[in-house]
Each structure stands twice: as C-alpha cells, then as structure tokens.
XYZ file of C-alpha atoms in Angstrom:
685
model
C 0.000 0.000 0.000
C 2.858 2.309 0.888
C 4.424 1.706 -2.523
C 1.108 2.314 -4.263
C 0.850 5.769 -2.655
C 4.450 6.597 -3.639
C 3.889 5.533 -7.251
C 0.667 7.541 -7.393
C 2.457 10.629 -6.056
C 5.227 10.332 -8.636
C 2.683 9.920 -11.405
C 0.856 13.038 -10.312
C 4.097 15.055 -10.316
C 4.997 13.847 -13.813
C 1.488 14.574 -15.131
C 1.451 18.073 -13.697
C 4.820 18.848 -15.316
C 3.545 17.661 -18.713
C 0.405 19.790 -18.407
C 2.498 22.822 -17.468
C 4.812 22.331 -20.430
C 1.874 22.110 -22.825
C 0.250 25.123 -21.216
C 3.354 27.199 -21.866
C 3.006 26.604 -25.618
C -0.590 27.863 -25.776
C -1.029 31.513 -26.778
C -2.185 33.805 -24.012
C -5.350 34.762 -25.898
C -6.295 31.115 -26.320
C -5.841 30.441 -22.609
C -8.270 33.175 -21.825
C -10.655 31.899 -24.479
C -10.367 35.186 -26.458
C -11.243 35.509 -30.211
C -9.950 37.615 -33.117
C -11.044 41.222 -32.712
C -12.048 43.604 -35.479
C -9.625 46.359 -36.464
C -10.467 49.930 -35.510
C -10.870 52.431 -38.355
C -9.657 56.013 -38.074
C -10.208 58.179 -41.180
C -8.576 61.233 -39.631
C -9.931 64.665 -38.819
C -12.223 66.712 -41.046
C -10.395 68.590 -43.788
C -10.948 72.009 -45.288
C -9.514 72.563 -48.735
C -9.844 74.970 -51.575
C -10.644 74.161 -55.230
C -7.521 72.971 -56.988
C -5.766 72.143 -53.717
C -4.281 68.829 -52.617
C -5.478 66.827 -49.616
C -3.882 63.979 -47.701
C -6.061 60.875 -47.324
C -4.677 59.289 -44.168
C -5.789 56.160 -42.350
C -2.623 55.933 -40.270
C -4.604 56.071 -37.018
C -6.323 52.773 -37.816
C -5.081 49.774 -35.794
C -5.589 46.039 -35.572
C -5.591 44.521 -32.046
C -3.630 41.493 -33.249
C -1.206 43.580 -35.286
C -2.310 42.009 -38.561
C -2.036 43.720 -41.942
C -5.014 46.006 -42.665
C -6.730 46.626 -45.982
C -8.048 50.182 -46.433
C -11.221 50.735 -48.492
C -11.938 54.423 -49.194
C -15.289 55.505 -50.679
C -15.814 58.849 -52.454
C -18.915 60.751 -53.656
C -19.454 61.111 -57.440
C -17.515 63.745 -59.420
C -15.151 64.513 -56.532
C -11.944 62.573 -57.126
C -11.076 61.554 -60.671
C -9.143 58.486 -61.759
C -6.324 60.450 -63.383
C -5.620 62.295 -60.106
C -4.907 59.065 -58.200
C -1.561 57.410 -58.818
C -2.081 53.989 -57.354
C -0.128 50.777 -57.000
C -0.803 47.906 -59.363
C -2.206 45.846 -56.495
C -4.790 48.531 -55.619
C -8.354 48.075 -56.811
C -10.095 51.200 -58.086
C -13.829 51.223 -58.777
C -15.335 53.939 -60.976
C -18.767 55.549 -60.601
C -21.294 54.621 -63.248
C -22.404 58.191 -63.922
C -22.566 59.379 -67.538
C -19.360 60.810 -68.966
C -17.768 60.503 -65.554
C -14.606 58.651 -64.601
C -14.611 59.725 -60.962
C -13.544 57.225 -58.330
C -16.199 55.431 -56.290
C -13.805 53.454 -54.083
C -10.154 52.503 -53.631
C -8.979 49.257 -52.012
C -5.368 49.598 -50.945
C -2.808 48.533 -48.357
C -1.257 52.013 -48.490
C -1.957 53.944 -45.298
C -1.932 57.441 -46.829
C -1.813 59.108 -50.232
C -2.390 62.529 -51.820
C -5.378 63.473 -53.973
C -6.073 66.601 -55.986
C -9.372 68.402 -55.391
C -11.000 69.485 -58.694
C -10.802 73.234 -59.324
C -14.517 73.390 -59.983
C -15.820 71.988 -56.724
C -18.421 74.493 -55.456
C -17.223 76.591 -52.533
C -19.236 75.743 -49.425
C -19.954 72.148 -50.452
C -19.237 69.278 -48.058
C -18.351 65.702 -48.958
C -18.250 62.644 -46.707
C -15.311 60.338 -47.395
C -15.701 56.952 -45.720
C -13.051 54.461 -44.664
C -13.592 50.741 -44.036
C -10.651 48.748 -42.650
C -10.516 44.951 -42.935
C -8.255 42.329 -41.379
C -7.278 39.057 -43.127
C -10.163 37.216 -41.441
C -12.691 39.666 -42.918
C -13.558 41.551 -39.729
C -14.026 45.274 -40.337
C -15.015 48.646 -38.930
C -15.655 52.034 -40.513
C -15.064 55.721 -39.958
C -15.384 58.871 -42.073
C -14.337 62.484 -42.335
C -15.883 65.541 -43.969
C -14.153 67.419 -46.768
C -15.362 71.017 -46.900
C -14.569 73.191 -49.917
C -13.761 76.765 -48.915
C -12.486 79.883 -50.582
C -9.047 80.390 -49.072
C -8.131 83.625 -47.417
C -5.076 83.643 -45.266
C -1.948 85.645 -44.570
C 0.269 83.390 -42.537
C 1.605 79.893 -42.322
C 3.007 78.117 -39.302
C 4.439 74.690 -38.783
C 2.736 72.103 -36.634
C 4.566 73.121 -33.473
C 3.824 76.778 -34.133
C 7.420 77.862 -33.666
C 7.750 79.637 -36.990
C 5.359 82.155 -38.479
C 5.877 83.303 -42.017
C 4.546 86.703 -43.032
C 4.888 88.071 -46.535
C 5.362 91.806 -46.847
C 3.781 93.604 -49.784
C 6.125 95.490 -52.092
C 5.446 99.123 -52.886
C 4.865 100.590 -56.282
C 8.602 100.896 -56.886
C 10.007 97.386 -56.912
C 13.433 97.045 -55.323
C 15.851 94.156 -55.714
C 15.440 93.045 -52.101
C 11.636 93.413 -51.963
C 10.807 90.089 -53.550
C 11.713 86.395 -53.469
C 10.671 84.267 -56.448
C 9.729 80.594 -56.380
C 9.921 78.659 -59.661
C 7.065 76.174 -59.878
C 6.263 73.587 -62.546
C 2.510 73.046 -62.827
C 2.345 69.518 -64.201
C 0.088 68.451 -67.023
C 1.609 64.961 -67.471
C 2.918 66.063 -70.881
C 6.526 65.658 -69.795
C 8.306 63.517 -67.234
C 9.451 64.848 -63.806
C 13.099 64.776 -64.927
C 12.257 67.209 -67.741
C 10.317 69.437 -65.325
C 13.318 69.610 -63.001
C 15.647 70.374 -65.908
C 13.439 73.226 -67.113
C 13.129 74.608 -63.566
C 16.889 74.731 -63.247
C 17.235 76.221 -66.732
C 14.904 79.084 -65.770
C 16.809 79.531 -62.502
C 20.154 79.897 -64.313
C 18.687 82.262 -66.908
C 17.350 84.559 -64.179
C 20.693 84.443 -62.373
C 22.415 85.445 -65.620
C 20.006 88.387 -65.840
C 21.285 89.536 -62.459
C 18.336 88.383 -60.329
C 19.642 87.102 -57.019
C 16.445 86.617 -55.007
C 15.478 83.366 -56.729
C 14.868 80.200 -54.731
C 17.039 77.375 -56.002
C 14.575 74.749 -57.321
C 16.912 72.000 -56.128
C 16.434 73.112 -52.493
C 13.395 70.988 -51.607
C 11.123 71.611 -48.680
C 11.174 69.181 -45.766
C 8.284 66.774 -45.677
C 6.520 68.406 -42.732
C 2.904 69.257 -42.123
C 1.889 72.910 -42.254
C -1.146 74.771 -41.055
C -2.594 77.456 -43.285
C -4.594 79.793 -41.067
C -7.479 81.903 -42.307
C -7.192 85.635 -42.000
C -9.869 86.140 -39.387
C -8.542 83.183 -37.314
C -12.119 82.217 -36.511
C -12.036 78.902 -38.315
C -9.895 75.843 -38.112
C -6.665 75.869 -40.050
C -6.137 74.047 -43.307
C -3.566 71.306 -43.177
C -1.312 70.923 -46.135
C 2.069 69.609 -47.201
C 4.515 70.924 -49.716
C 3.452 69.373 -53.011
C 6.263 68.199 -55.235
C 3.777 67.736 -58.062
C 1.304 70.571 -58.583
C -1.568 70.577 -61.047
C -2.857 74.122 -60.475
C -1.722 77.678 -59.774
C -3.389 77.375 -56.369
C -1.049 74.542 -55.459
C 1.964 76.492 -56.768
C 0.890 79.496 -54.669
C 0.646 77.364 -51.562
C 4.127 75.938 -52.131
C 5.579 79.399 -52.690
C 4.224 80.760 -49.418
C 5.667 77.777 -47.582
C 9.020 78.701 -49.120
C 8.595 82.279 -47.811
C 8.412 83.491 -51.418
C 6.664 86.722 -52.355
C 6.138 85.786 -55.999
C 5.617 82.716 -58.172
C 7.005 82.062 -61.615
C 4.780 79.180 -62.746
C 4.953 77.409 -66.073
C 3.005 74.545 -67.573
C 2.371 72.706 -70.811
C -1.287 73.287 -71.611
C -3.470 70.864 -73.515
C -1.575 69.494 -76.432
C 1.598 71.119 -75.295
C 1.442 74.875 -75.775
C 3.603 76.244 -72.946
C 2.282 78.952 -70.634
C 4.409 80.992 -68.194
C 2.933 83.217 -65.461
C 4.308 85.567 -62.819
C 2.072 86.477 -59.864
C 1.698 87.163 -56.143
C 0.721 83.892 -54.390
C -1.073 85.608 -51.516
C -3.182 87.760 -53.818
C -3.919 84.747 -55.992
C -5.318 82.677 -53.130
C -7.159 85.478 -51.331
C -8.759 87.137 -54.320
C -12.268 86.052 -55.224
C -11.612 84.901 -58.752
C -14.223 84.603 -61.454
C -14.148 81.912 -64.101
C -14.332 82.295 -67.842
C -14.274 80.022 -70.863
C -10.885 79.870 -72.567
C -10.654 78.564 -76.113
C -7.667 77.582 -78.241
C -6.882 75.360 -81.201
C -4.944 72.193 -80.545
C -1.514 72.640 -82.157
C -1.105 69.390 -84.061
C 2.433 68.806 -85.322
C 2.634 70.871 -88.548
C 4.904 68.303 -90.149
C 2.134 65.730 -89.927
C -0.921 67.962 -90.148
C -1.277 67.197 -93.842
C -2.345 63.682 -92.974
C -5.473 64.801 -91.161
C -7.924 66.956 -93.096
C -11.674 67.539 -92.949
C -12.349 66.106 -89.443
C -15.907 64.797 -89.546
C -16.041 63.263 -86.070
C -14.048 63.035 -82.849
C -13.972 61.056 -79.614
C -12.018 61.327 -76.366
C -10.545 58.330 -74.566
C -9.804 57.970 -70.836
C -6.234 59.229 -71.290
C -7.507 62.423 -72.902
C -6.253 61.490 -76.365
C -8.383 62.710 -79.273
C -9.569 60.187 -81.872
C -10.234 61.960 -85.193
C -12.114 60.707 -88.262
C -10.812 62.287 -91.469
C -13.164 62.674 -94.420
C -10.189 63.550 -96.606
C -8.543 60.140 -96.726
C -11.224 58.071 -94.939
C -8.904 57.242 -92.054
C -8.854 57.487 -88.259
C -6.083 59.395 -86.455
C -5.074 59.810 -82.814
C -3.682 63.043 -81.361
C -2.095 62.429 -77.959
C -1.704 64.824 -75.050
C 2.042 64.590 -75.601
C 1.364 65.905 -79.123
C 2.084 62.575 -80.692
C 0.144 62.039 -83.875
C -0.453 58.695 -85.471
C -2.537 57.022 -88.133
C -4.798 54.830 -86.018
C -7.094 53.035 -88.473
C -6.535 53.101 -92.219
C -6.702 50.959 -95.297
C -8.610 47.708 -95.401
C -10.599 46.322 -92.477
C -12.241 42.929 -93.002
C -11.483 43.017 -96.743
C -13.239 46.353 -97.177
C -11.630 49.730 -97.562
C -12.964 52.392 -95.176
C -15.474 54.694 -96.877
C -16.718 57.709 -94.938
C -16.063 56.684 -91.306
C -18.414 59.265 -89.796
C -18.951 58.095 -86.215
C -16.465 57.327 -83.411
C -16.810 56.485 -79.740
C -14.681 54.883 -77.022
C -16.289 52.207 -74.852
C -15.655 51.565 -71.184
C -13.567 48.599 -72.326
C -11.160 50.983 -74.059
C -12.123 49.828 -77.547
C -12.618 52.378 -80.304
C -15.922 51.879 -82.169
C -16.283 53.174 -85.739
C -19.286 53.495 -88.050
C -18.157 52.915 -91.636
C -21.109 54.713 -93.182
C -20.884 53.848 -96.879
C -20.047 50.220 -96.089
C -23.126 49.891 -93.834
C -21.124 48.486 -90.931
C -19.826 49.135 -87.412
C -16.602 47.645 -86.095
C -14.360 47.980 -83.031
C -10.586 48.130 -82.578
C -8.492 47.318 -79.523
C -4.736 47.457 -79.992
C -4.298 45.814 -83.389
C -7.335 43.537 -83.237
C -10.661 44.241 -84.942
C -14.141 43.013 -84.116
C -17.046 43.255 -86.527
C -20.190 44.474 -84.724
C -22.582 45.071 -87.639
C -21.937 44.167 -91.282
C -23.646 45.102 -94.524
C -25.968 42.097 -94.309
C -27.504 43.114 -90.966
C -29.995 45.635 -92.322
C -28.179 48.586 -90.785
C -28.274 51.325 -93.424
C -25.665 54.097 -93.481
C -24.869 54.354 -89.744
C -23.302 57.688 -88.833
C -23.108 59.098 -85.308
C -22.894 56.412 -82.616
C -22.577 56.004 -78.849
C -21.424 53.042 -76.781
C -23.324 52.436 -73.533
C -21.667 51.078 -70.408
C -23.513 47.770 -70.795
C -21.871 47.257 -74.186
C -24.883 48.235 -76.315
C -24.438 50.585 -79.262
C -26.941 53.223 -80.407
C -26.520 54.821 -83.817
C -28.179 57.271 -86.175
C -29.029 55.408 -89.394
C -30.761 55.812 -92.759
C -29.099 59.156 -93.533
C -30.333 60.630 -90.282
C -33.879 59.299 -90.455
C -33.856 56.620 -87.716
C -32.070 55.462 -84.565
C -31.154 51.801 -83.971
C -29.621 49.822 -81.132
C -27.250 46.862 -81.144
C -27.169 44.942 -77.857
C -24.008 43.363 -76.492
C -25.174 39.977 -77.848
C -25.680 41.375 -81.362
C -29.467 41.798 -81.278
C -30.727 44.737 -83.377
C -33.732 46.841 -82.375
C -35.301 50.150 -83.417
C -35.290 53.066 -80.966
C -36.841 55.641 -83.303
C -38.664 54.730 -86.471
C -37.935 56.482 -89.785
C -39.915 59.650 -90.509
C -40.480 60.825 -86.931
C -37.497 63.202 -86.958
C -35.586 64.151 -90.101
C -32.004 65.225 -90.575
C -30.533 63.798 -87.335
C -26.801 64.435 -87.087
C -25.783 63.362 -83.595
C -26.831 61.374 -80.560
C -26.140 61.659 -76.814
C -26.828 59.370 -73.861
C -27.730 60.462 -70.333
C -27.281 58.103 -67.360
C -26.808 55.161 -69.698
C -30.497 55.041 -70.589
C -32.021 58.291 -71.882
C -31.297 58.858 -75.578
C -31.177 62.390 -77.024
C -30.903 63.346 -80.694
C -30.322 66.595 -82.563
C -31.730 67.548 -85.946
C -29.906 70.176 -87.991
C -32.778 70.045 -90.503
C -35.478 70.878 -87.933
C -33.140 73.000 -85.731
C -34.261 71.120 -82.616
C -33.101 68.750 -79.891
C -35.313 65.828 -78.818
C -35.419 63.075 -76.235
C -36.545 59.668 -77.508
C -39.540 58.329 -75.547
C -40.508 55.382 -77.722
C -40.087 54.064 -81.244
C -42.580 56.643 -82.528
C -42.563 59.411 -79.939
C -40.110 62.120 -78.932
C -40.051 64.994 -76.426
C -38.901 68.464 -77.480
C -35.907 69.667 -75.445
C -34.814 72.804 -77.293
C -35.423 74.803 -80.449
C -39.128 75.639 -80.686
C -38.602 79.421 -80.690
C -38.822 81.345 -83.990
C -37.708 84.857 -83.113
C -35.576 84.285 -80.027
C -32.301 83.391 -81.662
C -29.334 85.694 -81.308
C -30.920 87.356 -78.284
C -32.340 84.146 -76.912
C -29.956 83.620 -74.063
C -30.675 82.575 -70.487
C -34.196 81.591 -71.448
C -36.078 78.267 -71.428
C -34.453 76.045 -74.054
C -37.815 75.172 -75.607
C -38.399 78.884 -76.343
C -35.013 79.410 -77.956
C -34.159 79.315 -81.623
C -31.254 77.154 -82.763
C -29.145 77.673 -85.879
C -28.182 74.403 -87.552
C -27.387 72.401 -84.382
C -25.168 69.528 -85.509
C -23.825 67.906 -82.348
C -24.679 67.393 -78.655
C -23.019 65.931 -75.575
C -23.498 65.717 -71.789
C -20.945 66.633 -69.155
C -20.657 64.694 -65.890
C -23.081 67.100 -64.163
C -25.920 66.467 -66.579
C -25.616 69.683 -68.600
C -26.342 69.267 -72.306
C -24.052 71.162 -74.715
C -25.147 72.066 -78.254
C -22.836 72.999 -81.138
C -24.483 75.151 -83.838
C -22.892 75.140 -87.270
C -24.628 78.135 -88.837
C -23.926 80.874 -86.277
C -20.929 79.223 -84.672
C -22.423 79.055 -81.190
C -21.697 76.675 -78.368
C -24.654 76.685 -75.970
C -25.625 74.694 -72.908
C -28.873 73.560 -71.266
C -28.678 73.186 -67.494
C -30.755 70.850 -65.319
C -33.510 73.508 -65.079
C -33.938 73.591 -68.851
C -32.362 77.056 -69.240
C -30.259 77.631 -72.332
C -27.249 79.963 -72.325
C -24.255 80.649 -74.509
C -20.805 79.303 -73.656
C -18.747 80.520 -76.590
C -19.018 82.005 -80.027
C -20.335 85.421 -80.898
C -19.575 87.548 -77.867
C -19.498 87.946 -74.127
C -22.440 86.323 -72.417
C -23.261 84.882 -69.015
C -23.617 81.159 -68.880
C -23.679 78.134 -66.637
C -22.673 78.562 -62.968
C -21.582 82.163 -63.361
C -18.908 81.426 -65.932
C -18.436 84.227 -68.443
C -17.254 84.001 -71.990
C -14.596 86.452 -73.085
C -13.688 84.540 -76.249
C -15.134 85.845 -79.449
C -14.052 82.773 -81.336
C -15.536 81.554 -84.584
C -17.092 78.111 -84.171
C -18.679 77.886 -87.605
C -18.426 74.692 -89.615
C -18.448 72.577 -86.456
C -19.032 68.882 -87.074
C -18.837 67.250 -83.615
C -18.590 68.156 -79.952
C -17.286 65.778 -77.320
C -16.562 66.457 -73.652
C -13.554 65.122 -71.829
C -12.586 65.402 -68.169
C -12.150 68.677 -66.399
C -14.471 69.594 -68.116
C -12.747 70.053 -71.451
C -14.939 70.604 -74.483
C -13.529 69.521 -77.849
C -14.995 70.590 -81.181
C -13.983 69.545 -84.689
C -14.159 72.089 -87.517
C -14.402 70.610 -90.978
C -13.341 73.492 -93.217
C -10.668 74.849 -90.867
C -9.107 71.386 -90.384
C -8.799 72.086 -86.681
C -9.746 70.764 -83.257
C -10.726 73.426 -80.705
C -10.569 72.953 -76.959
C -12.744 75.105 -74.669
C -12.160 74.879 -70.948
C -12.997 76.980 -67.877
C -10.135 79.054 -66.496
C -9.638 81.356 -63.545
C -9.876 85.047 -64.301
C -6.895 86.407 -62.409
C -4.842 89.432 -63.332
C -1.304 88.063 -63.471
C 1.600 90.471 -63.107
C 3.009 89.052 -66.317
C 2.284 86.103 -68.592
C 3.092 84.723 -72.018
C 2.460 81.672 -74.154
C 4.864 79.622 -76.272
C 3.279 78.024 -79.299
C 3.943 74.304 -79.850
C 7.175 74.024 -77.833
C 6.828 70.237 -77.707
C 8.176 70.132 -81.239
C 11.284 71.872 -79.981
C 11.719 69.406 -77.128
C 11.216 66.432 -79.408
C 13.879 67.694 -81.823
C 16.373 69.592 -79.691
C 15.800 68.410 -76.133
C 15.266 70.745 -73.197
C 17.920 73.119 -74.542
C 15.603 73.929 -77.409
C 13.512 76.025 -74.998
C 16.381 78.142 -73.690
C 16.255 80.871 -76.356
C 12.493 81.163 -75.964
C 12.737 81.582 -72.211
C 15.511 84.172 -72.612
C 13.320 86.269 -74.913
C 10.081 85.887 -72.950
C 11.198 86.126 -69.307
C 12.155 89.844 -69.500
C 8.638 90.576 -70.780
C 6.925 88.491 -68.103
C 9.102 89.950 -65.324
C 8.925 93.522 -66.597
C 9.537 95.939 -63.736
C 11.170 93.243 -61.617
C 14.116 92.556 -63.882
C 17.212 94.549 -62.822
C 18.572 97.067 -65.309
C 21.429 95.628 -67.296
C 24.776 97.497 -67.227
C 25.819 97.972 -70.832
C 29.521 98.695 -71.577
C 30.311 102.039 -73.235
C 31.755 100.340 -76.305
C 28.547 98.347 -76.750
C 26.434 101.488 -76.300
C 28.475 103.419 -78.884
C 28.210 100.522 -81.276
C 24.422 100.464 -80.787
C 24.175 104.257 -81.319
C 26.308 104.026 -84.462
C 24.117 101.233 -85.833
C 20.935 103.222 -85.148
C 22.369 106.282 -86.952
C 23.504 104.133 -89.854
C 20.065 102.484 -90.142
C 18.384 105.903 -89.996
C 20.364 107.429 -92.883
C 20.339 104.255 -94.966
C 16.581 104.720 -95.225
C 17.028 108.433 -96.089
C 19.834 108.692 -98.747
C 18.883 112.201 -99.943
C 19.105 113.670 -96.428
C 22.445 111.940 -95.960
C 23.774 113.462 -99.211
C 22.731 116.976 -98.181
C 24.315 116.645 -94.732
C 27.464 115.180 -96.223
C 27.791 118.036 -98.713
C 27.249 120.618 -95.942
C 29.825 118.945 -93.723
C 32.422 118.940 -96.509
C 31.771 122.648 -97.228
C 32.213 123.632 -93.579
C 35.357 121.558 -93.327
C 36.781 123.259 -96.465
C 36.123 126.759 -95.251
C 37.502 126.103 -91.809
C 40.661 124.934 -93.475
C 40.792 128.410 -95.183
C 41.640 130.405 -92.080
C 38.197 129.852 -90.702
C 36.470 132.127 -93.249
C 33.314 131.027 -94.915
C 33.160 131.786 -98.589
C 30.495 131.462 -101.194
C 29.193 128.017 -101.994
C 30.968 126.279 -104.832
C 29.341 125.963 -108.179
C 26.881 123.066 -108.440
C 27.980 120.348 -110.774
C 25.465 121.120 -113.495
C-alpha cells in the first residue's frame, strides 16, 4: 500500500509537469478563451480645402488589435476625385462611378496607409463631402469611420508649422520694386505632358537664366522643402486651419501658390504645358492669388497638331475622347482614323482595309468603357471595333443597318446609332441583337446622338433645328429649339423657347448639362438641369452656366462634332478649318506678367530641353517687366548700338544723308581756309 501511494504521487508530479509544459506553448489569448477582434478604423480629422488644392487621405490612425495587416477601403462621392488624379499601386483596386461621362472614383482598395489626392478646381465653394473608410483584417472583420471634406475659398496671410514655432509673413512690395523686396519661387505646374526629370531640368534652366540676368532673389529649385505638415490659417482666425504639405507635383496655380508661401516666397514664376503642349508661363503674387475672389471664364484655343504631320489629317468629320484624354479623329479627306495624344504625338490609327473592305466615310467614333474604339463605316453599312491591333465586326452590310453615322457606346456594351441618312435610330445589344429606338420619318435630318445616365437617348436635328429626347419608337419629347424669333438674343431663357441655328452635335458633361454645337452661327450653348439655355462661346461675351463668363469671341462655324472630356474640357472639330478646338474653364486672375509659347513640344522632341532656352531668354524679361534689374551695358557696346541706329536711320534716307554730307564737306573746307566762310561752290550742273 505504501508503494502504491508513492507511485501515485510520482505519477501526479509527472502529469502536472507535462500539463504545465503544454500550457506554456498555448497563446495567451487562447488560454483566456479570447477571439480575433475587429480592427479599428480612423479616417482622420475633417479637412478644409480649396478648389484645386491637394489633400492627404490618411488612415494611419487605424489599428488592428492582433497587429495584422489592414486593408483600407476608401469611398468617395461622385464627381469629386477623378481616376487620373490618383496614382495607385498595381495591387490597388479602383472602382469607378457609373455616372454618364464621368470617370470619378467610387472606391479605392489599398494597403497604403496614406496618399495625396487633388481636389478638382470646380468643386463648389461651401460644399461638403463625406469620405468613408472601411478597414478589414485578413479574417474579414471590419469597422468604418469617415471624415468631412469642406470646400472653402481660401483667405489667409500666414503659415506656421505644426509646433507653431515659426510664423511666415509676406510683406507687400510698394509701387517701386526694389531688388530686395521680392523672393521668387519657380514652380512647374504639371500636365503629365513631360516627365518629372524634364520638369526639373526646365526649372533649373529658368533659374540659371534669371541668375544670368542679375536676379539674385530666386529660390534654387533643387532646395526641396522638408516633408513636414503645415497649417494654413485663415485671415480672421475664426475657423480651423487648413492642413497641407509641400506638393512636389502641382496641377494648379493654387497649389503652386501654396508651395511658394511655404518657401517664404513673395512671388511665383509658374509654367506649364497646356493641352496638347502649348507652354504657358505666369508671374504672380501667391497671396493675392489665393485670397482674391476669382471669377471663371471660358478659354478657347486650337490644338496645335504637329505641322509636319498635319497634312495627314484633313476635314475632321467626327471626334472622340478616350480615358487618357487622347483625341480620336475621323478624317473625311482620306477616310482614315487618327489619334492626337496629349504629348502631341500624332499617329494614323485606323486606315486601309478592315475585313477586306476599304474604309469609306467613317463618320462616327466612340470609345467604350472597355477601351475599344468603335467606328461606323457609313458607306459600307457596318460598325466595327478596334483594340490594340485587333478588330471586331459588330454590324456588317448584311444586318440591315443602313448608313450608320453618329454612334454612342453604352456602359452595358450596347451601341446606339443614327441610321438611314439621319432618319432613324437603332440599337445593337451586347449579344448582337438589333432593335429600333426611333422609327424612320419621326425626326428628319438627325446628325448626332447623346446618352444620359446610360439610358435616356437624345438626338439633334440640324434640318429641324431642334433637340429631342426619344420616348418610344414613334414618340419624342422636345428639349430645345421651338422658338422662332428668339435666336441671337435668346440667351438665359427656357431652351424650348429658344431658336437654334443648324445644331449639328450634342453631348453631356458629368453634371448632366447638355451642350449644343451650332454650325450656322458658330455658337456653343448649354442647357442646365432647369432647362435654361445659355451661350458658352461664339459670338460675344455672355453669361452662362454657374456664373462662368465668356470672353472669347471665337468663330465656331463649320463645327461637325462636340465631345466632352474630363475637367471639363470641351472639344470641337471644324471641318473646313481642319482644326480641333478645346474650350475649358479658367480662372480670371490678373497676373503680373504672362506669355504663351506656341507648340514648344516640337522643340523638345527635336532639340531636347535646350531647345527652350532661347524662348525663355526672350520671354522672361517681358513676363518679369519691372522686376528685372537694369542691365549694365559697356560704353563700347552702347556706342556701337548708337552708331548702328544712326547708320540704319540714314540708310533709309539717302537724300538727307547726301545733303548733310555736302554741308559737312563745305564747312570743313572753309575752316581749313583760315576759318572764313566763302560762297558756296558751283553746283555740278
């Protein structure tokens, strides 16, 4: 019995040691019976920003109790953040809103904690947007948080760092500019036309040119700002401060102004390649720029297509705009399709024989959500698509489609087209099924078609001078053009009461406004959501949508098509003029100095960055007039200049020179005769 108790005691000791050893290997959470906990989302504080500014989307405050990797899912309202303003990693998933003519971001799934986004310049001041964050752990548990983005009109006069130990105040210069009264920041306002290396090279080129001109108060563009957070305080100090960082890539003058103030600069020298590479340079006060209540106006210019290749593209009958902003152009001259890139590249896109048939009158183009370019080959009675170098036949000559012209591709893959020489409208579903949207004879002379919210179909008739909405196969609703006498003066009136003059093309922007291009009078007009029609461009200064004013008296006659890109940017093709015109809203601000280089991208392509140097040297003194120090000219150089001016003067006046020469010789002769003046010599006749 005694041995039995001893054995039992030993067994208990061994068993307890085993249990303890196993218990040591069990995680603490498991011992307590705990489970995986959901991560905690933190979207950050509310943000105030101004149109054209840059905000920091930051989920850094989000945590996972187990320390696991978190996925961040950000959701944005429509028409706030656009796809081209978000530079994301290949592993990120970006979802786009399904609004018409809108490529704004609906959501971003990323493992990146923070990133920068550009606020569109045309966000209404006073508007508020909720941006929501959902964080997820690997097991799928999640939580959410949000912050409010408020759009304000900036007005501030000081900047301080986060600790508040440095306050920057910019003193205003007087009327007489002195060398020490200013400090200039050189800012590249990016348009994605050139690479960052080229931007840096041009910045430094400008810096060296200004130094050669004797300007010493120029901030070296290679001296970068530290990556610290700044507070931009409003002038009345009654509201919370804006939070901003120095932006190494700016897309607006507002951003350049903000950077300049952070650098303690009094002035900004900003330059940018505009659409299709015309180069603009501006000189302005950053404080005044941000504080001033700026108006907006419509700015119009022709796209400078490479003159060496312009002969290829003539008589543009139709255009389309892809997601990159490249312009697809249908040429009636050689029955081919061309592409004009934002980098001013120009290429023959579709030409020759497609499916054993030569293109004849390709009169309709559109770009689908799949990136494919869809073309209506009118005189071949067909529609086909191209992606890279592959073609897909959508409708052939045996389908019953007769002479398709203008077409639109819906987001579901369906195609709607004007057919029968503008007498009917047909649809082709994604599975190839053909149906009639508007029977022949209801509306005559249709020239273009537009789609609103992927369902409502609108058509324009240049023959009837009206715009309609299709209700059924045999019924339409009048949208604009019933007026008979209210034409030239019919502005800011109900669209149904207005008179139109050969409207040939229509398109919607991402806010639901319908734009109308009129061939006869050369007008570009718009119908807002209230049905009010106003003039955007062509024919004079008029008020239009959202307080924008037109100061461009441009001629828009002979327009064939209008298509709207992002921004918004309005593109129009002009048949006779062989040109593509871009109209875009711009800020009306009185710059101290500004200038525009025409087609400098050709120079860069041929001569590199150095090809711009002579242009900058000739333009900068004009832009910086009054701020450029007076150049000290050597006496020898001055005398040489005076001598040349005198020589040029008398070379244009030979008779006066002969008289003065004769008089000088006579005086010299008499002075040689004891200083006595005699009678003039006999004339040689």
